[in-house]
Amino acid sequence: MANVAVIGAQWGDEGKGKIVDWLSARADVVVRFQGGHNAGHTLVIDGITYKLSLLPSGVVRPGKQAVIGNGVVVDPWALAAEIGRLKDLGVSVTPANLMVAENAALILPLHRDLDTARETGVQALGTTKRGIGPAYEDKVGRRAIRAVDLKDFNTLPGKIDRLLAHHNALRRGVGAEEIKPEDVLAQLKEIAPSILPFIGPVWRLLDQARKANKRILFEGAQAVLLDVDHGTYPFVTSSNTVAGQAAAGSGIGPHQIGYVLGIVKAYTTRVGDGPFPTEQKNDIGEKIGQRGAEFGTVTGRKRRCGWFDAVLVRQTIVTGGVDGIALTKLDVLDGFDEIKVCVGYKLDGKDHDYLPADAVEQARIEPVYETIPGWKESTRGARSWAQLPANAIKYVRRIEELIDAPVALLSTSPEREDTILVHDPFLG
């Protein structure tokens, strides 16, 4: 039996929510280990749509323990609101089924202010303006307010002063009004009752689960190409999104992760700015976007769409530590006469077999395509290989060859059960 980490292997929005929800039926504990409420997962269960931004996807399943790890930056207001929205949909989230790491850094309103200010200037990177980046900056700058700090309001004023010494200096630099310490303290006192019942030592809970031979599922947000080290920097998120972060972001040893499942779309999308070698700024891109409902869960932003890029995914398989992939949204490609797959790059007229780290070079990359016959039959809702058109199977097999990784799961619609299991990741 192997614990499983699920990560995105492109630029995010690959359908991790559905896959994690599907796998959580086989898990006892589901852990979110990085990111913030800038990422969204959409689940469709028995016709009901659940949109999650911070809570682990497994929280909608009865009897599962949900965990928000120390690698996540937590906006307590967003968390309370999300718990409330799930309650309205009949899902009960209580301290009995959710634990938030006591050593998780908090996102405060001042972080959102700074994020928004940057996104309206020359530093704009296309963030969600949710304060995630500034919160991570404070975390590594050792001035963050953490969840555990809400336990003692006698010590909070000194910590707030330390935080504001940095933020007010930034605000003075842009001519913004300084923040008063008493205002921050009042905000924290108001929200504390909503989050304090949930916080605890996540590392210990996970160790107890391990010793009890329970299955643990680690759920990542964003994707490898948005990793702050291994992604298309600077158009990345502010955390590590690779599987190695599952250990650091939750307090378990890396040897406790037995299998890494990379989620991969049958085509490619990305939100925001940055390089995108296979982007189709034409009718093909529009068709993929409309059929795939390619709009952000959190922001509603339209996603850029293009053909599958095997060079990029082959690279993320390595840097992400992926053992096998879940291929999603195959049904979006139904009806195409032919489908193109990027199998190589040209950089300044020369062959190039990986995406370089330099942003200037990334922008000059030209894709080299292989054309694959499409299929007219529908793959939507297929739950076995026998229900797939022959050319769809050939497409899947060709992707396996090009990325040097096997397909463990195949998703053919947003519905939970429209999934073909090839290999159970929990078996390692």
PDB file of N, CA and C in Angstrom, residues 275-326:
ATOM      1  N   PRO A 275       5.195  32.372 -21.289  1.00  0.00           N
ATOM      2  CA  PRO A 275       5.387  31.606 -22.526  1.00  0.00           C
ATOM      3  C   PRO A 275       4.409  30.443 -22.646  1.00  0.00           C
ATOM      4  N   PHE A 276       4.034  30.142 -23.879  1.00  0.00           N
ATOM      5  CA  PHE A 276       3.102  29.051 -24.159  1.00  0.00           C
ATOM      6  C   PHE A 276       3.360  28.615 -25.597  1.00  0.00           C
ATOM      7  N   PRO A 277       4.338  27.717 -25.818  1.00  0.00           N
ATOM      8  CA  PRO A 277       4.768  27.384 -27.178  1.00  0.00           C
ATOM      9  C   PRO A 277       3.669  26.877 -28.101  1.00  0.00           C
ATOM     10  N   THR A 278       2.709  26.091 -27.578  1.00  0.00           N
ATOM     11  CA  THR A 278       1.710  25.485 -28.465  1.00  0.00           C
ATOM     12  C   THR A 278       0.375  26.227 -28.461  1.00  0.00           C
ATOM     13  N   GLU A 279       0.355  27.450 -27.936  1.00  0.00           N
ATOM     14  CA  GLU A 279      -0.892  28.210 -27.885  1.00  0.00           C
ATOM     15  C   GLU A 279      -1.467  28.412 -29.285  1.00  0.00           C
ATOM     16  N   GLN A 280      -2.785  28.262 -29.385  1.00  0.00           N
ATOM     17  CA  GLN A 280      -3.482  28.458 -30.653  1.00  0.00           C
ATOM     18  C   GLN A 280      -4.372  29.694 -30.558  1.00  0.00           C
ATOM     19  N   LYS A 281      -3.883  30.801 -31.084  1.00  0.00           N
ATOM     20  CA  LYS A 281      -4.659  32.040 -31.075  1.00  0.00           C
ATOM     21  C   LYS A 281      -5.514  32.091 -32.336  1.00  0.00           C
ATOM     22  N   ASN A 282      -6.409  31.119 -32.445  1.00  0.00           N
ATOM     23  CA  ASN A 282      -7.209  30.966 -33.663  1.00  0.00           C
ATOM     24  C   ASN A 282      -8.492  30.214 -33.329  1.00  0.00           C
ATOM     25  N   ASP A 283      -9.174  29.751 -34.363  1.00  0.00           N
ATOM     26  CA  ASP A 283     -10.432  29.035 -34.164  1.00  0.00           C
ATOM     27  C   ASP A 283     -10.240  27.733 -33.392  1.00  0.00           C
ATOM     28  N   ILE A 284      -9.076  27.098 -33.582  1.00  0.00           N
ATOM     29  CA  ILE A 284      -8.817  25.851 -32.861  1.00  0.00           C
ATOM     30  C   ILE A 284      -8.744  26.109 -31.357  1.00  0.00           C
ATOM     31  N   GLY A 285      -8.008  27.151 -30.983  1.00  0.00           N
ATOM     32  CA  GLY A 285      -7.916  27.490 -29.574  1.00  0.00           C
ATOM     33  C   GLY A 285      -9.263  27.856 -28.985  1.00  0.00           C
ATOM     34  N   GLU A 286     -10.069  28.602 -29.765  1.00  0.00           N
ATOM     35  CA  GLU A 286     -11.403  28.977 -29.304  1.00  0.00           C
ATOM     36  C   GLU A 286     -12.290  27.748 -29.138  1.00  0.00           C
ATOM     37  N   LYS A 287     -12.193  26.821 -30.078  1.00  0.00           N
ATOM     38  CA  LYS A 287     -13.013  25.607 -30.025  1.00  0.00           C
ATOM     39  C   LYS A 287     -12.660  24.771 -28.801  1.00  0.00           C
ATOM     40  N   ILE A 288     -11.361  24.595 -28.561  1.00  0.00           N
ATOM     41  CA  ILE A 288     -10.928  23.834 -27.387  1.00  0.00           C
ATOM     42  C   ILE A 288     -11.417  24.513 -26.109  1.00  0.00           C
ATOM     43  N   GLY A 289     -11.268  25.834 -26.053  1.00  0.00           N
ATOM     44  CA  GLY A 289     -11.671  26.564 -24.868  1.00  0.00           C
ATOM     45  C   GLY A 289     -13.159  26.478 -24.591  1.00  0.00           C
ATOM     46  N   GLN A 290     -13.983  26.589 -25.631  1.00  0.00           N
ATOM     47  CA  GLN A 290     -15.426  26.511 -25.451  1.00  0.00           C
ATOM     48  C   GLN A 290     -15.861  25.106 -25.050  1.00  0.00           C
ATOM     49  N   ARG A 291     -15.322  24.102 -25.722  1.00  0.00           N
ATOM     50  CA  ARG A 291     -15.719  22.724 -25.425  1.00  0.00           C
ATOM     51  C   ARG A 291     -15.212  22.275 -24.058  1.00  0.00           C
ATOM     52  N   GLY A 292     -14.048  22.792 -23.677  1.00  0.00           N
ATOM     53  CA  GLY A 292     -13.476  22.399 -22.394  1.00  0.00           C
ATOM     54  C   GLY A 292     -13.896  23.279 -21.236  1.00  0.00           C
ATOM     55  N   ALA A 293     -14.753  24.280 -21.502  1.00  0.00           N
ATOM     56  CA  ALA A 293     -15.185  25.239 -20.458  1.00  0.00           C
ATOM     57  C   ALA A 293     -13.972  25.793 -19.739  1.00  0.00           C
ATOM     58  N   GLU A 294     -13.047  26.333 -20.513  1.00  0.00           N
ATOM     59  CA  GLU A 294     -11.763  26.762 -19.965  1.00  0.00           C
ATOM     60  C   GLU A 294     -11.829  28.184 -19.398  1.00  0.00           C
ATOM     61  N   PHE A 295     -12.401  28.237 -18.206  1.00  0.00           N
ATOM     62  CA  PHE A 295     -12.460  29.467 -17.446  1.00  0.00           C
ATOM     63  C   PHE A 295     -12.073  29.153 -16.015  1.00  0.00           C
ATOM     64  N   GLY A 296     -11.294  30.031 -15.389  1.00  0.00           N
ATOM     65  CA  GLY A 296     -10.758  29.766 -14.063  1.00  0.00           C
ATOM     66  C   GLY A 296     -11.835  29.590 -13.006  1.00  0.00           C
ATOM     67  N   THR A 297     -11.651  28.590 -12.109  1.00  0.00           N
ATOM     68  CA  THR A 297     -12.593  28.336 -11.027  1.00  0.00           C
ATOM     69  C   THR A 297     -12.660  29.514 -10.069  1.00  0.00           C
ATOM     70  N   VAL A 298     -11.506  30.109  -9.767  1.00  0.00           N
ATOM     71  CA  VAL A 298     -11.438  31.186  -8.781  1.00  0.00           C
ATOM     72  C   VAL A 298     -11.793  32.527  -9.393  1.00  0.00           C
ATOM     73  N   THR A 299     -11.202  32.829 -10.543  1.00  0.00           N
ATOM     74  CA  THR A 299     -11.324  34.184 -11.098  1.00  0.00           C
ATOM     75  C   THR A 299     -12.279  34.295 -12.275  1.00  0.00           C
ATOM     76  N   GLY A 300     -12.598  33.174 -12.913  1.00  0.00           N
ATOM     77  CA  GLY A 300     -13.412  33.226 -14.112  1.00  0.00           C
ATOM     78  C   GLY A 300     -12.633  33.655 -15.344  1.00  0.00           C
ATOM     79  N   ARG A 301     -11.301  33.809 -15.179  1.00  0.00           N
ATOM     80  CA  ARG A 301     -10.481  34.256 -16.311  1.00  0.00           C
ATOM     81  C   ARG A 301     -10.449  33.200 -17.419  1.00  0.00           C
ATOM     82  N   LYS A 302     -10.508  33.672 -18.649  1.00  0.00           N
ATOM     83  CA  LYS A 302     -10.427  32.783 -19.800  1.00  0.00           C
ATOM     84  C   LYS A 302      -9.023  32.200 -19.899  1.00  0.00           C
ATOM     85  N   ARG A 303      -8.959  30.893 -20.112  1.00  0.00           N
ATOM     86  CA  ARG A 303      -7.660  30.236 -20.244  1.00  0.00           C
ATOM     87  C   ARG A 303      -7.197  30.219 -21.694  1.00  0.00           C
ATOM     88  N   ARG A 304      -5.911  30.390 -21.876  1.00  0.00           N
ATOM     89  CA  ARG A 304      -5.311  30.249 -23.198  1.00  0.00           C
ATOM     90  C   ARG A 304      -5.222  28.752 -23.522  1.00  0.00           C
ATOM     91  N   CYS A 305      -5.491  28.388 -24.779  1.00  0.00           N
ATOM     92  CA  CYS A 305      -5.580  26.971 -25.144  1.00  0.00           C
ATOM     93  C   CYS A 305      -4.658  26.639 -26.319  1.00  0.00           C
ATOM     94  N   GLY A 306      -4.177  25.406 -26.337  1.00  0.00           N
ATOM     95  CA  GLY A 306      -3.324  24.949 -27.430  1.00  0.00           C
ATOM     96  C   GLY A 306      -3.188  23.443 -27.444  1.00  0.00           C
ATOM     97  N   TRP A 307      -2.400  22.958 -28.377  1.00  0.00           N
ATOM     98  CA  TRP A 307      -2.190  21.518 -28.536  1.00  0.00           C
ATOM     99  C   TRP A 307      -1.338  20.952 -27.397  1.00  0.00           C
ATOM    100  N   PHE A 308      -1.378  19.654 -27.258  1.00  0.00           N
ATOM    101  CA  PHE A 308      -0.592  18.970 -26.231  1.00  0.00           C
ATOM    102  C   PHE A 308       0.896  19.168 -26.499  1.00  0.00           C
ATOM    103  N   ASP A 309       1.630  19.515 -25.445  1.00  0.00           N
ATOM    104  CA  ASP A 309       3.072  19.740 -25.552  1.00  0.00           C
ATOM    105  C   ASP A 309       3.801  18.617 -24.826  1.00  0.00           C
ATOM    106  N   ALA A 310       4.240  17.616 -25.591  1.00  0.00           N
ATOM    107  CA  ALA A 310       4.903  16.453 -24.994  1.00  0.00           C
ATOM    108  C   ALA A 310       6.287  16.795 -24.461  1.00  0.00           C
ATOM    109  N   VAL A 311       6.926  17.814 -25.018  1.00  0.00           N
ATOM    110  CA  VAL A 311       8.258  18.200 -24.536  1.00  0.00           C
ATOM    111  C   VAL A 311       8.155  18.720 -23.110  1.00  0.00           C
ATOM    112  N   LEU A 312       7.185  19.589 -22.880  1.00  0.00           N
ATOM    113  CA  LEU A 312       7.004  20.149 -21.545  1.00  0.00           C
ATOM    114  C   LEU A 312       6.622  19.078 -20.535  1.00  0.00           C
ATOM    115  N   VAL A 313       5.696  18.221 -20.901  1.00  0.00           N
ATOM    116  CA  VAL A 313       5.241  17.203 -19.947  1.00  0.00           C
ATOM    117  C   VAL A 313       6.357  16.208 -19.659  1.00  0.00           C
ATOM    118  N   ARG A 314       7.139  15.869 -20.671  1.00  0.00           N
ATOM    119  CA  ARG A 314       8.288  14.975 -20.421  1.00  0.00           C
ATOM    120  C   ARG A 314       9.234  15.605 -19.403  1.00  0.00           C
ATOM    121  N   GLN A 315       9.372  16.923 -19.458  1.00  0.00           N
ATOM    122  CA  GLN A 315      10.233  17.634 -18.517  1.00  0.00           C
ATOM    123  C   GLN A 315       9.623  17.651 -17.112  1.00  0.00           C
ATOM    124  N   THR A 316       8.312  17.881 -17.017  1.00  0.00           N
ATOM    125  CA  THR A 316       7.681  17.922 -15.697  1.00  0.00           C
ATOM    126  C   THR A 316       7.584  16.545 -15.060  1.00  0.00           C
ATOM    127  N   ILE A 317       7.565  15.512 -15.881  1.00  0.00           N
ATOM    128  CA  ILE A 317       7.602  14.145 -15.333  1.00  0.00           C
ATOM    129  C   ILE A 317       8.863  13.968 -14.508  1.00  0.00           C
ATOM    130  N   VAL A 318       9.968  14.523 -15.009  1.00  0.00           N
ATOM    131  CA  VAL A 318      11.260  14.395 -14.314  1.00  0.00           C
ATOM    132  C   VAL A 318      11.326  15.326 -13.106  1.00  0.00           C
ATOM    133  N   THR A 319      11.083  16.623 -13.322  1.00  0.00           N
ATOM    134  CA  THR A 319      11.237  17.579 -12.223  1.00  0.00           C
ATOM    135  C   THR A 319      10.154  17.409 -11.163  1.00  0.00           C
ATOM    136  N   GLY A 320       8.989  16.926 -11.563  1.00  0.00           N
ATOM    137  CA  GLY A 320       7.903  16.717 -10.606  1.00  0.00           C
ATOM    138  C   GLY A 320       7.971  15.396  -9.885  1.00  0.00           C
ATOM    139  N   GLY A 321       8.807  14.477 -10.365  1.00  0.00           N
ATOM    140  CA  GLY A 321       8.917  13.175  -9.727  1.00  0.00           C
ATOM    141  C   GLY A 321       7.732  12.278 -10.003  1.00  0.00           C
ATOM    142  N   VAL A 322       7.158  12.382 -11.206  1.00  0.00           N
ATOM    143  CA  VAL A 322       5.916  11.687 -11.534  1.00  0.00           C
ATOM    144  C   VAL A 322       6.162  10.230 -11.918  1.00  0.00           C
ATOM    145  N   ASP A 323       5.343   9.324 -11.343  1.00  0.00           N
ATOM    146  CA  ASP A 323       5.427   7.895 -11.664  1.00  0.00           C
ATOM    147  C   ASP A 323       4.467   7.503 -12.782  1.00  0.00           C
ATOM    148  N   GLY A 324       3.311   8.128 -12.811  1.00  0.00           N
ATOM    149  CA  GLY A 324       2.314   7.846 -13.832  1.00  0.00           C
ATOM    150  C   GLY A 324       1.379   9.029 -13.920  1.00  0.00           C
ATOM    151  N   ILE A 325       0.581   9.088 -14.994  1.00  0.00           N
ATOM    152  CA  ILE A 325      -0.281  10.252 -15.188  1.00  0.00           C
ATOM    153  C   ILE A 325      -1.765   9.865 -15.200  1.00  0.00           C
ATOM    154  N   ALA A 326      -2.576  10.851 -14.868  1.00  0.00           N
ATOM    155  CA  ALA A 326      -4.015  10.775 -15.116  1.00  0.00           C
ATOM    156  C   ALA A 326      -4.285  11.714 -16.281  1.00  0.00           C
TER     157      ALA A 326
END
